[in-house]
CSV table of C-alpha atoms and ligand atoms in Angstrom, one decimal:
chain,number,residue,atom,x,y,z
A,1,UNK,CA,94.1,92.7,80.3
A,2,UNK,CA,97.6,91.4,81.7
A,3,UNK,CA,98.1,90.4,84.8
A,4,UNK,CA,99.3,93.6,86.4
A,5,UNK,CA,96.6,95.3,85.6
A,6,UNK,CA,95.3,97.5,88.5
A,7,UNK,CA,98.2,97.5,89.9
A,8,UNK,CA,99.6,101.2,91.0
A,9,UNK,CA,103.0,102.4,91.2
A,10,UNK,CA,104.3,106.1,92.0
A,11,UNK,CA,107.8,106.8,90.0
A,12,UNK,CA,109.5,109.5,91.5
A,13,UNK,CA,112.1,110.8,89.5
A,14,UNK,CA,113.4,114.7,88.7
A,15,UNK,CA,114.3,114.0,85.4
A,16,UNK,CA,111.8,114.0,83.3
A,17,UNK,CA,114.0,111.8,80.5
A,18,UNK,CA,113.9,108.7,83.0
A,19,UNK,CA,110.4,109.1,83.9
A,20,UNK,CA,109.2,109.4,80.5
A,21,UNK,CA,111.4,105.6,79.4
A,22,UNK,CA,110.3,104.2,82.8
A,23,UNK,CA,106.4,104.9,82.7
A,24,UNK,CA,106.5,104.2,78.7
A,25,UNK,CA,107.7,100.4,80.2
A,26,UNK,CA,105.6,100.2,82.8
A,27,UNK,CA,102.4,101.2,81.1
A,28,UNK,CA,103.1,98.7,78.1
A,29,UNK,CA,104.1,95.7,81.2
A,30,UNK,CA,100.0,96.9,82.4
A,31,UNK,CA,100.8,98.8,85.2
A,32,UNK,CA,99.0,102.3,86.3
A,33,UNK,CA,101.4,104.5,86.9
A,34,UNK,CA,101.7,108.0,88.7
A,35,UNK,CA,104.5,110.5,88.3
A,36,UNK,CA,106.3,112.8,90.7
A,37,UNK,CA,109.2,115.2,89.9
A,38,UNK,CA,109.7,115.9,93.5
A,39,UNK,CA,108.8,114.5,96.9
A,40,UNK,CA,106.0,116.8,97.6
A,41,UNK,CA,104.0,115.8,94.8
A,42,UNK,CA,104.9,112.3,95.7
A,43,UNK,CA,103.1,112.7,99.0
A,44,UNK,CA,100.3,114.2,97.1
A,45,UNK,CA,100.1,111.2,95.2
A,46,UNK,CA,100.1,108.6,97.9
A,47,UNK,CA,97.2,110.2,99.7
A,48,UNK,CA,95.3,110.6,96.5
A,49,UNK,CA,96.0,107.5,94.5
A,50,UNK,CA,97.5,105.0,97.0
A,51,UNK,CA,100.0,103.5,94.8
A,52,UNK,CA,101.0,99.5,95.2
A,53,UNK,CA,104.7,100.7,95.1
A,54,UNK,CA,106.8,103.2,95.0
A,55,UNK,CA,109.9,103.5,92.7
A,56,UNK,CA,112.1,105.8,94.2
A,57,UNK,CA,115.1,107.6,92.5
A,58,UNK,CA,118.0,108.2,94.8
A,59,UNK,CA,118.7,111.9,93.7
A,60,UNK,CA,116.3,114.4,94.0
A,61,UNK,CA,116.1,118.5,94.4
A,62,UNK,CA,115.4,118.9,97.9
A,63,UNK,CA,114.8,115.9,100.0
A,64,UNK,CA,116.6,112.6,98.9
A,65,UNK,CA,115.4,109.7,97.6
A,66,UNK,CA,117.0,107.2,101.1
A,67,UNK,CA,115.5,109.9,103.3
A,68,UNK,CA,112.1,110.3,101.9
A,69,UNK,CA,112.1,106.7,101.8
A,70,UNK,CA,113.3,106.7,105.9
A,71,UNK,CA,110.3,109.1,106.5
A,72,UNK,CA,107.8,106.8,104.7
A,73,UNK,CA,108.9,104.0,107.2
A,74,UNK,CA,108.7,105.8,109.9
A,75,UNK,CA,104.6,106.9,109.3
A,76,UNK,CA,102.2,104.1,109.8
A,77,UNK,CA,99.9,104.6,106.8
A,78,UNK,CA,103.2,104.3,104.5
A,79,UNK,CA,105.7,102.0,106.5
A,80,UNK,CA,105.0,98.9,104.9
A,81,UNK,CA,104.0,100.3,101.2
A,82,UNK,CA,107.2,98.7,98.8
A,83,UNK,CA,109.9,100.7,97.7
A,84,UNK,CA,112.6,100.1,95.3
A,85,UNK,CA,115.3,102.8,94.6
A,86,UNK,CA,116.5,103.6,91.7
A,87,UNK,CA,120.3,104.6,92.0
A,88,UNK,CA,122.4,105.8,89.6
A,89,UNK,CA,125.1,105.0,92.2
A,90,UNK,CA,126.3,101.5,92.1
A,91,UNK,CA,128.7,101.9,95.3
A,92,UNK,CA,128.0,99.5,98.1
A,93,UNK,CA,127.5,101.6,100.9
A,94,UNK,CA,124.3,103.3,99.0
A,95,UNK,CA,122.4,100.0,99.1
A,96,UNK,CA,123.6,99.5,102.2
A,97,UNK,CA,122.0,102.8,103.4
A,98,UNK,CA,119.1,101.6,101.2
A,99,UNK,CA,118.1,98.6,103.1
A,100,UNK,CA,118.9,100.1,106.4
A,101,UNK,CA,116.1,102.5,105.9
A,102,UNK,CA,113.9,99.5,105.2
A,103,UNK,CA,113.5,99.9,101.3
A,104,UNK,CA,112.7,96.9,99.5
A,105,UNK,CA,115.0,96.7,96.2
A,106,UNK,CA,117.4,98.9,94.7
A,107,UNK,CA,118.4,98.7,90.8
A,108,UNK,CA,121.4,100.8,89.4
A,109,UNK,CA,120.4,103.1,86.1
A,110,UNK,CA,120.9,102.4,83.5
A,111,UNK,CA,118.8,98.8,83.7
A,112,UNK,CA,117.1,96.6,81.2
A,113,UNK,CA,113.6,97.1,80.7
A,114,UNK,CA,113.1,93.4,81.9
A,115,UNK,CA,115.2,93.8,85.1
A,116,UNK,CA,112.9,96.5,86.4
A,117,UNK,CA,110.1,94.8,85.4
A,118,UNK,CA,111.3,91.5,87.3
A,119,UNK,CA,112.4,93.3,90.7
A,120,UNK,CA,108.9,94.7,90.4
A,121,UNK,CA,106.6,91.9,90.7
A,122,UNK,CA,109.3,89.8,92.9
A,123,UNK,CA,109.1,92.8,95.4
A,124,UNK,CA,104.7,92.8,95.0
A,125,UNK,CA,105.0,89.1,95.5
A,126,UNK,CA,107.1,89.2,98.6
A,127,UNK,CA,104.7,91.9,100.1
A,128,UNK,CA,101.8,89.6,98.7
A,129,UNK,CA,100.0,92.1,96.5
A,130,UNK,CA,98.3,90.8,93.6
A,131,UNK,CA,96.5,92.1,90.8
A,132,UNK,CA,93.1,93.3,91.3
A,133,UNK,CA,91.5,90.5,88.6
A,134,UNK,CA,88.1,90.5,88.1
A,135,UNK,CA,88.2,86.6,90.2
A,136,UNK,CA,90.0,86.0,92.9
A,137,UNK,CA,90.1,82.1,93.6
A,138,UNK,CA,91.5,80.0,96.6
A,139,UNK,CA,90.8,76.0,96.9
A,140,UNK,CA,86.7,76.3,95.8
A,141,UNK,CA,85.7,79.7,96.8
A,142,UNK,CA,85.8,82.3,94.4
A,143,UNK,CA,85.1,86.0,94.1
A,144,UNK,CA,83.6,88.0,91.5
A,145,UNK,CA,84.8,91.6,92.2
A,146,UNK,CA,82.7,93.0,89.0
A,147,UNK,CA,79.8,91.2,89.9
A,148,UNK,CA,80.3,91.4,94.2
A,149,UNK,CA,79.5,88.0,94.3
A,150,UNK,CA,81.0,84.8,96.0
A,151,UNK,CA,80.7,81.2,94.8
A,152,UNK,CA,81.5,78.3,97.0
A,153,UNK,CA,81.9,75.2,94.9
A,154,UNK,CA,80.1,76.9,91.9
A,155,UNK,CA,77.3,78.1,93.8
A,156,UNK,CA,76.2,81.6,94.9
A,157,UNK,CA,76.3,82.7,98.2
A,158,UNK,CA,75.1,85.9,99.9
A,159,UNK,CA,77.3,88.3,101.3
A,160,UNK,CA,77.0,91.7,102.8
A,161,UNK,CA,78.8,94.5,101.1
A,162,UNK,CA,81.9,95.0,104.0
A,163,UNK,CA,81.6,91.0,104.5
A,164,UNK,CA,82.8,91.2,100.6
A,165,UNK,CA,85.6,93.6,101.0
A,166,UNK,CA,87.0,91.9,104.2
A,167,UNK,CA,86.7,88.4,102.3
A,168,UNK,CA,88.2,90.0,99.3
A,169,UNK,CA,91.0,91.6,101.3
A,170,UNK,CA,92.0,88.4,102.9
A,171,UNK,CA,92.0,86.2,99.8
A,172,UNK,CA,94.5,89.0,98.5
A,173,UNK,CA,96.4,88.9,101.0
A,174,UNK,CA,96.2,85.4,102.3
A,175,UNK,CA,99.1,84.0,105.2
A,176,UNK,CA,99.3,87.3,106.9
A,177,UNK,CA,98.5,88.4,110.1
A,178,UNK,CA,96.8,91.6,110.1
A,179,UNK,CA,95.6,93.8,113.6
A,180,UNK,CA,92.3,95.0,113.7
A,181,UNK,CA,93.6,99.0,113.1
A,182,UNK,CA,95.1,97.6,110.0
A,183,UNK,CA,92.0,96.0,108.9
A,184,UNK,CA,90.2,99.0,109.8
A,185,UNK,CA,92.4,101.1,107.7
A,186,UNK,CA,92.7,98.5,104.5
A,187,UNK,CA,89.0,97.6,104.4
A,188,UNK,CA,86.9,100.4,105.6
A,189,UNK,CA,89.5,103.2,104.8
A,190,UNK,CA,89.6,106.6,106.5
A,191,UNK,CA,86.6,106.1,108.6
A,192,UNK,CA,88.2,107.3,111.9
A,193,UNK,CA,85.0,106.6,114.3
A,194,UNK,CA,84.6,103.0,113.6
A,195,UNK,CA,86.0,101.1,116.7
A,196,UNK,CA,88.1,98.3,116.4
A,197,UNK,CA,84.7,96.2,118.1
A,198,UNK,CA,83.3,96.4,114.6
A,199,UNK,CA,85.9,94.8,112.9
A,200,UNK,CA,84.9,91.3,115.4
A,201,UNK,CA,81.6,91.6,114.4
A,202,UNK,CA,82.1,91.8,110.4
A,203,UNK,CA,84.0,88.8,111.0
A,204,UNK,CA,81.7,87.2,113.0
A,205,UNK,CA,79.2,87.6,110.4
A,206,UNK,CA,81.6,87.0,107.7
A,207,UNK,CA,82.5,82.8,109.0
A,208,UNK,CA,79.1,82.6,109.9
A,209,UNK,CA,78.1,82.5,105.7
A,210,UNK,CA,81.0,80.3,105.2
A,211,UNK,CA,80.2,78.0,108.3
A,212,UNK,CA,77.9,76.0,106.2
A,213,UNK,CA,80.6,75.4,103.4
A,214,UNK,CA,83.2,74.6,105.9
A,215,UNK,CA,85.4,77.7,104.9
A,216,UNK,CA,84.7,79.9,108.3
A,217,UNK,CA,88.0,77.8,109.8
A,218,UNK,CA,90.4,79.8,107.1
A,219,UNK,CA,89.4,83.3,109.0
A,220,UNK,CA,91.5,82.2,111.7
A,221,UNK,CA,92.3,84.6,114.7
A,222,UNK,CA,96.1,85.0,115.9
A,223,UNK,CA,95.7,85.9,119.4
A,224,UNK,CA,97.1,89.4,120.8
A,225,UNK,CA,97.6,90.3,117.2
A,226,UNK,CA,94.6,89.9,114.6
A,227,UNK,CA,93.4,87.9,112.1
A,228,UNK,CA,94.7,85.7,109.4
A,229,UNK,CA,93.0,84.7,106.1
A,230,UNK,CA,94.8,80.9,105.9
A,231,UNK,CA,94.7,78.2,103.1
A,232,UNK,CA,95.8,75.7,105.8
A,233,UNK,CA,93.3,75.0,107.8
B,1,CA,CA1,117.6,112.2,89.9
């Protein structure tokens, strides 16, 4: 295991040269990777195997690169999902367009292996994605994602199954603020007739089992916008 495993990306790219060197990389760097040739099977792909990030080349049949990557902004489920463009184009008013759309990154072809690589987990970082390890661990409380289990200070501690998945959300994504529709949509998925009250009460239950341990004061709620996982409490 290496410490990108789990994590997704979608490469879209026509030709089937650069995909081919680009997933080779990837793969052997730990990623999973997914591979359009065009921007409908890219959409295909992001319903079906909700990639981490998207590396985007800048010219493709049809549809381009920049405004594929304008319409993923501009749909909620995909507006903050990373991109980075791959451009074959160095000129400055195509990275310009680039982060006007709201991608992420760009890197001009050809690059290094280790370049990509680099903009890649500096880009997951920045949008605070992390591997999916087996344990995720902040300051004493730990979760087993193989085993569902949580351990405050080495001891077990009992959990229901969507307590889990919102804990293990928020230690993954620790800092940031996140509404209840987002929650909604991150921890219980596609599930359209839950209502945004159920999201108060998993959370509800979910300090109420760290209460005793002292760790229900990191859920913390930002009012008129959501709630916050928090190492600074
Ligand atoms: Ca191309």
């Amino acid at each position: 295991m290496t410490e990108n495993s789990g994590l997704k990306i979608l490469l879209v790219e026509d030709e089937q040269a650069i995909r081919d060197m680009v997933s080779f990389t990837l793969v052997r760097a730990g990623f999973q990777v997914f591979e359009a040739e065009d921007t409908r099977v890219a959409l295909e792909m992001i319903s079906s195997a909700s990639p981490d990030l998207i590396l985007l080349d800048w010219m493709l049949p049809g549809i381009s690169g920049v405004d594929f990557a304008a319409r993923l902004r501009r749909e909620e489920p995909t507006s903050k999902l990373p991109i980075i463009m791959l451009t074959a184009r160095s000129e400055e008013e195509n990275k310009l367009r680039g982060f006007e759309v709201g991608t992420d990154d760009y890197i001009t072809k050809p690059f290094s292996t280790q370049e990509l690589i680099a903009r890649i987990k500096a880009v997951l970082r920045r949008a605070g994605v992390e591997s999916s390890e087996e344990v995720v661990e902040i300051d004493g409380l730990s979760l087993d994602t193989a085993g569902h289990r949580l351990n405050i200070n080495g001891g077990a501690v009992k959990l229901g199954p969507t307590e889990f998945r919102l804990l293990h959300f928020f230690m993954t994504h620790a800092e940031r603020v996140y509404s209840r529709d987002q929650l909604l949509d991150q921890v219980w998925g596609n599930q359209v007739y839950i209502e945004d009250r159920t999201v108060d009460v998993h959370i509800r239950r979910l300090r109420k089992a760290l209460a005793p341990f002292g760790y229900d004061r990191h859920v913390q709620t930002v009012r008129g916008s959501g709630y916050r996982f928090s190492r600074h409490v």
